[in-house]
Amino acid sequence: MFLNYHFSDHAYDSDIIFKEVSTDENAVVADGVHIAVDPKKGCLSTERAKTGRLRATEIALDARWLEVAIFMDQKEWLECRCVHVKFRASAKAATTINPAIRLLFDDGFHDLFLPEKCWIGTTPTDAAATYHIPPNLTNDAQRLELHLFLEPEDNCYELYDLVMTGVI
């Protein structure tokens, strides 16, 4: 059995991916999607656009992370043993994005990272990741999430598309 998630299906509005926000901590930008920055270490803002447009500014040298997080509220995602993620993105300055599957528990979380980050260019760049999830990790998990960790630096990002497929 397969589960599918498509970024544009959860857009803020029919033509607009993210609603317009600005935050120095975290904010909801679309249905089940939030952005966050290491608290008080910079600013993240989004624009109303047909893509997920995100601007990171005034990022402190000691900032540890910036992220876009997608919450998979269906419990069936916790039954997946393999999750495939594919996205298309660009940045004003070439950079990397480190996608991670996050499992949330009552007492914390566990992130599954790939050995290598995904390189993103100044023009739309395709990136993909496959996660094999050990069954023992999902036994007590409450929810599965996808986190796109961005380099903690000033930059502008465009997320054109994102698709996740879970294999049960």
PDB file of C-alpha atoms in Angstrom:
ATOM      1  CA  MET A   1       0.000   0.000   0.000  1.00  0.00           C
ATOM      2  CA  PHE A   2       1.148   3.542  -0.751  1.00  0.00           C
ATOM      3  CA  LEU A   3       0.491   6.893   0.933  1.00  0.00           C
ATOM      4  CA  ASN A   4       0.995  10.088  -1.029  1.00  0.00           C
ATOM      5  CA  TYR A   5       1.473  13.726  -0.112  1.00  0.00           C
ATOM      6  CA  HIS A   6       1.661  16.519  -2.655  1.00  0.00           C
ATOM      7  CA  PHE A   7       2.747  19.977  -1.551  1.00  0.00           C
ATOM      8  CA  SER A   8       0.240  21.934  -3.643  1.00  0.00           C
ATOM      9  CA  ASP A   9      -2.692  19.924  -2.231  1.00  0.00           C
ATOM     10  CA  HIS A  10      -2.062  21.666   1.107  1.00  0.00           C
ATOM     11  CA  ALA A  11      -1.594  25.178  -0.214  1.00  0.00           C
ATOM     12  CA  TYR A  12      -2.816  28.172   1.763  1.00  0.00           C
ATOM     13  CA  ASP A  13      -5.188  29.134  -1.045  1.00  0.00           C
ATOM     14  CA  SER A  14      -6.007  27.591  -4.421  1.00  0.00           C
ATOM     15  CA  ASP A  15      -3.272  29.561  -6.213  1.00  0.00           C
ATOM     16  CA  ILE A  16      -1.095  30.572  -3.269  1.00  0.00           C
ATOM     17  CA  ILE A  17       1.271  28.052  -1.643  1.00  0.00           C
ATOM     18  CA  PHE A  18       2.247  30.051   1.492  1.00  0.00           C
ATOM     19  CA  LYS A  19       0.388  32.829   3.223  1.00  0.00           C
ATOM     20  CA  GLU A  20       2.424  35.951   3.929  1.00  0.00           C
ATOM     21  CA  VAL A  21       4.153  35.859   7.334  1.00  0.00           C
ATOM     22  CA  SER A  22       7.283  37.094   9.061  1.00  0.00           C
ATOM     23  CA  THR A  23       8.709  35.510  12.211  1.00  0.00           C
ATOM     24  CA  ASP A  24      11.797  35.350  14.411  1.00  0.00           C
ATOM     25  CA  GLU A  25      10.660  31.985  15.830  1.00  0.00           C
ATOM     26  CA  ASN A  26       8.015  29.904  13.980  1.00  0.00           C
ATOM     27  CA  ALA A  27       4.815  30.347  12.011  1.00  0.00           C
ATOM     28  CA  VAL A  28       2.206  28.323  10.155  1.00  0.00           C
ATOM     29  CA  VAL A  29       2.336  29.155   6.435  1.00  0.00           C
ATOM     30  CA  ALA A  30      -0.073  26.576   4.961  1.00  0.00           C
ATOM     31  CA  ASP A  31      -2.189  23.619   6.030  1.00  0.00           C
ATOM     32  CA  GLY A  32       0.189  21.379   7.995  1.00  0.00           C
ATOM     33  CA  VAL A  33       3.278  23.396   7.000  1.00  0.00           C
ATOM     34  CA  HIS A  34       5.319  25.644   9.247  1.00  0.00           C
ATOM     35  CA  ILE A  35       8.591  27.550   9.053  1.00  0.00           C
ATOM     36  CA  ALA A  36      10.973  28.115  11.945  1.00  0.00           C
ATOM     37  CA  VAL A  37      14.285  29.745  12.773  1.00  0.00           C
ATOM     38  CA  ASP A  38      16.504  29.231  15.807  1.00  0.00           C
ATOM     39  CA  PRO A  39      14.567  31.588  18.181  1.00  0.00           C
ATOM     40  CA  LYS A  40      15.633  35.246  18.040  1.00  0.00           C
ATOM     41  CA  LYS A  41      18.540  34.398  15.685  1.00  0.00           C
ATOM     42  CA  GLY A  42      17.107  35.940  12.524  1.00  0.00           C
ATOM     43  CA  CYS A  43      13.952  36.401  10.521  1.00  0.00           C
ATOM     44  CA  LEU A  44      12.047  34.168   8.127  1.00  0.00           C
ATOM     45  CA  SER A  45       9.368  35.594   5.886  1.00  0.00           C
ATOM     46  CA  THR A  46       7.148  34.214   3.171  1.00  0.00           C
ATOM     47  CA  GLU A  47       5.313  35.838   0.302  1.00  0.00           C
ATOM     48  CA  ARG A  48       2.005  35.113  -1.352  1.00  0.00           C
ATOM     49  CA  ALA A  49       3.121  33.281  -4.482  1.00  0.00           C
ATOM     50  CA  LYS A  50       2.379  30.218  -6.591  1.00  0.00           C
ATOM     51  CA  THR A  51       5.547  28.670  -5.146  1.00  0.00           C
ATOM     52  CA  GLY A  52       6.765  28.311  -1.571  1.00  0.00           C
ATOM     53  CA  ARG A  53       8.828  31.507  -1.430  1.00  0.00           C
ATOM     54  CA  LEU A  54      10.899  31.920   1.734  1.00  0.00           C
ATOM     55  CA  ARG A  55      13.374  34.647   2.680  1.00  0.00           C
ATOM     56  CA  ALA A  56      15.928  34.274   5.505  1.00  0.00           C
ATOM     57  CA  THR A  57      17.402  37.586   6.694  1.00  0.00           C
ATOM     58  CA  GLU A  58      19.549  38.885   9.542  1.00  0.00           C
ATOM     59  CA  ILE A  59      20.583  35.325  10.410  1.00  0.00           C
ATOM     60  CA  ALA A  60      23.011  35.388  13.357  1.00  0.00           C
ATOM     61  CA  LEU A  61      26.409  33.720  13.019  1.00  0.00           C
ATOM     62  CA  ASP A  62      25.522  31.397  15.919  1.00  0.00           C
ATOM     63  CA  ALA A  63      22.125  30.371  14.494  1.00  0.00           C
ATOM     64  CA  ARG A  64      21.901  26.578  14.402  1.00  0.00           C
ATOM     65  CA  TRP A  65      18.945  25.977  12.082  1.00  0.00           C
ATOM     66  CA  LEU A  66      16.209  27.193   9.770  1.00  0.00           C
ATOM     67  CA  GLU A  67      13.488  24.866   8.593  1.00  0.00           C
ATOM     68  CA  VAL A  68      10.332  24.151   6.684  1.00  0.00           C
ATOM     69  CA  ALA A  69       8.350  21.382   8.399  1.00  0.00           C
ATOM     70  CA  ILE A  70       5.471  19.360   6.998  1.00  0.00           C
ATOM     71  CA  PHE A  71       3.255  17.517   9.476  1.00  0.00           C
ATOM     72  CA  MET A  72       1.836  14.211   8.295  1.00  0.00           C
ATOM     73  CA  ASP A  73      -1.271  13.948  10.482  1.00  0.00           C
ATOM     74  CA  GLN A  74      -2.465  10.601   9.117  1.00  0.00           C
ATOM     75  CA  LYS A  75      -1.435   7.833  11.541  1.00  0.00           C
ATOM     76  CA  GLU A  76      -0.887   5.517   8.545  1.00  0.00           C
ATOM     77  CA  TRP A  77       2.410   7.326   7.850  1.00  0.00           C
ATOM     78  CA  LEU A  78       3.761   5.637  10.996  1.00  0.00           C
ATOM     79  CA  GLU A  79       3.214   2.255   9.323  1.00  0.00           C
ATOM     80  CA  CYS A  80       5.573   3.135   6.462  1.00  0.00           C
ATOM     81  CA  ARG A  81       8.871   1.284   6.297  1.00  0.00           C
ATOM     82  CA  CYS A  82      10.131   3.383   3.400  1.00  0.00           C
ATOM     83  CA  VAL A  83       9.445   7.025   2.530  1.00  0.00           C
ATOM     84  CA  HIS A  84      10.497   8.614  -0.764  1.00  0.00           C
ATOM     85  CA  VAL A  85      10.737  12.392  -0.987  1.00  0.00           C
ATOM     86  CA  LYS A  86      11.275  14.407  -4.144  1.00  0.00           C
ATOM     87  CA  PHE A  87      11.329  18.169  -4.358  1.00  0.00           C
ATOM     88  CA  ARG A  88      12.277  20.962  -6.731  1.00  0.00           C
ATOM     89  CA  ALA A  89      13.809  24.092  -5.251  1.00  0.00           C
ATOM     90  CA  SER A  90      16.166  26.963  -5.953  1.00  0.00           C
ATOM     91  CA  ALA A  91      17.979  29.584  -3.907  1.00  0.00           C
ATOM     92  CA  LYS A  92      19.351  33.048  -4.627  1.00  0.00           C
ATOM     93  CA  ALA A  93      22.790  31.722  -3.654  1.00  0.00           C
ATOM     94  CA  ALA A  94      23.499  28.017  -4.253  1.00  0.00           C
ATOM     95  CA  THR A  95      23.259  26.089  -0.997  1.00  0.00           C
ATOM     96  CA  THR A  96      22.252  22.777   0.543  1.00  0.00           C
ATOM     97  CA  ILE A  97      19.052  21.514   2.119  1.00  0.00           C
ATOM     98  CA  ASN A  98      19.178  18.686   4.636  1.00  0.00           C
ATOM     99  CA  PRO A  99      15.852  16.819   4.584  1.00  0.00           C
ATOM    100  CA  ALA A 100      14.983  14.669   7.590  1.00  0.00           C
ATOM    101  CA  ILE A 101      12.140  12.424   8.635  1.00  0.00           C
ATOM    102  CA  ARG A 102      11.170  13.301  12.205  1.00  0.00           C
ATOM    103  CA  LEU A 103       9.330  10.890  14.473  1.00  0.00           C
ATOM    104  CA  LEU A 104       7.595  12.600  17.402  1.00  0.00           C
ATOM    105  CA  PHE A 105       7.210  10.872  20.758  1.00  0.00           C
ATOM    106  CA  ASP A 106       5.584  11.907  24.042  1.00  0.00           C
ATOM    107  CA  ASP A 107       9.036  12.711  25.436  1.00  0.00           C
ATOM    108  CA  GLY A 108      10.805  14.152  22.381  1.00  0.00           C
ATOM    109  CA  PHE A 109      11.696  13.318  18.803  1.00  0.00           C
ATOM    110  CA  HIS A 110      14.115  11.376  16.633  1.00  0.00           C
ATOM    111  CA  ASP A 111      15.418  12.682  13.290  1.00  0.00           C
ATOM    112  CA  LEU A 112      16.503  10.410  10.443  1.00  0.00           C
ATOM    113  CA  PHE A 113      19.017  12.205   8.196  1.00  0.00           C
ATOM    114  CA  LEU A 114      20.649  11.097   4.964  1.00  0.00           C
ATOM    115  CA  PRO A 115      24.440  10.792   4.842  1.00  0.00           C
ATOM    116  CA  GLU A 116      24.628  13.741   2.424  1.00  0.00           C
ATOM    117  CA  LYS A 117      22.711  16.995   2.090  1.00  0.00           C
ATOM    118  CA  CYS A 118      20.866  17.886  -1.121  1.00  0.00           C
ATOM    119  CA  TRP A 119      22.534  20.561  -3.248  1.00  0.00           C
ATOM    120  CA  ILE A 120      20.238  23.330  -4.503  1.00  0.00           C
ATOM    121  CA  GLY A 121      21.261  25.671  -7.301  1.00  0.00           C
ATOM    122  CA  THR A 122      20.207  29.143  -8.395  1.00  0.00           C
ATOM    123  CA  THR A 123      17.859  27.643 -10.978  1.00  0.00           C
ATOM    124  CA  PRO A 124      15.190  25.016 -10.198  1.00  0.00           C
ATOM    125  CA  THR A 125      17.016  21.912  -9.015  1.00  0.00           C
ATOM    126  CA  ASP A 126      15.520  18.468  -8.420  1.00  0.00           C
ATOM    127  CA  ALA A 127      16.474  16.632  -5.240  1.00  0.00           C
ATOM    128  CA  ALA A 128      15.370  13.290  -3.854  1.00  0.00           C
ATOM    129  CA  ALA A 129      15.747  11.294  -0.669  1.00  0.00           C
ATOM    130  CA  THR A 130      14.746   7.806   0.415  1.00  0.00           C
ATOM    131  CA  TYR A 131      14.390   6.849   4.068  1.00  0.00           C
ATOM    132  CA  HIS A 132      14.198   3.303   5.378  1.00  0.00           C
ATOM    133  CA  ILE A 133      12.471   3.517   8.746  1.00  0.00           C
ATOM    134  CA  PRO A 134      13.280   0.813  11.309  1.00  0.00           C
ATOM    135  CA  PRO A 135       9.987  -0.610  12.677  1.00  0.00           C
ATOM    136  CA  ASN A 136      11.183  -0.286  16.293  1.00  0.00           C
ATOM    137  CA  LEU A 137      11.339   3.512  15.885  1.00  0.00           C
ATOM    138  CA  THR A 138       7.675   3.865  15.028  1.00  0.00           C
ATOM    139  CA  ASN A 139       6.304   1.684  17.846  1.00  0.00           C
ATOM    140  CA  ASP A 140       5.762   4.570  20.276  1.00  0.00           C
ATOM    141  CA  ALA A 141       5.778   7.450  17.786  1.00  0.00           C
ATOM    142  CA  GLN A 142       2.830   9.852  17.711  1.00  0.00           C
ATOM    143  CA  ARG A 143       3.451  11.460  14.314  1.00  0.00           C
ATOM    144  CA  LEU A 144       5.779  11.507  11.321  1.00  0.00           C
ATOM    145  CA  GLU A 145       7.016  14.808   9.874  1.00  0.00           C
ATOM    146  CA  LEU A 146       9.275  15.913   7.046  1.00  0.00           C
ATOM    147  CA  HIS A 147      11.740  18.673   7.916  1.00  0.00           C
ATOM    148  CA  LEU A 148      13.754  20.560   5.316  1.00  0.00           C
ATOM    149  CA  PHE A 149      16.683  22.036   7.228  1.00  0.00           C
ATOM    150  CA  LEU A 150      18.122  25.057   5.439  1.00  0.00           C
ATOM    151  CA  GLU A 151      21.619  26.434   5.939  1.00  0.00           C
ATOM    152  CA  PRO A 152      21.512  29.087   8.696  1.00  0.00           C
ATOM    153  CA  GLU A 153      22.461  32.009   6.457  1.00  0.00           C
ATOM    154  CA  ASP A 154      20.787  34.891   4.658  1.00  0.00           C
ATOM    155  CA  ASN A 155      19.246  33.558   1.456  1.00  0.00           C
ATOM    156  CA  CYS A 156      16.028  33.368  -0.562  1.00  0.00           C
ATOM    157  CA  TYR A 157      14.463  30.009  -1.357  1.00  0.00           C
ATOM    158  CA  GLU A 158      11.793  28.910  -3.788  1.00  0.00           C
ATOM    159  CA  LEU A 159      10.066  25.561  -3.263  1.00  0.00           C
ATOM    160  CA  TYR A 160       8.318  24.678  -6.509  1.00  0.00           C
ATOM    161  CA  ASP A 161       7.083  21.202  -5.736  1.00  0.00           C
ATOM    162  CA  LEU A 162       7.374  18.491  -3.111  1.00  0.00           C
ATOM    163  CA  VAL A 163       6.019  14.960  -3.209  1.00  0.00           C
ATOM    164  CA  MET A 164       6.249  12.219  -0.578  1.00  0.00           C
ATOM    165  CA  THR A 165       5.340   8.589  -1.053  1.00  0.00           C
ATOM    166  CA  GLY A 166       5.211   6.198   1.859  1.00  0.00           C
ATOM    167  CA  VAL A 167       5.393   2.435   1.323  1.00  0.00           C
ATOM    168  CA  ILE A 168       3.581   0.279   3.872  1.00  0.00           C
TER     169      ILE A 168
END
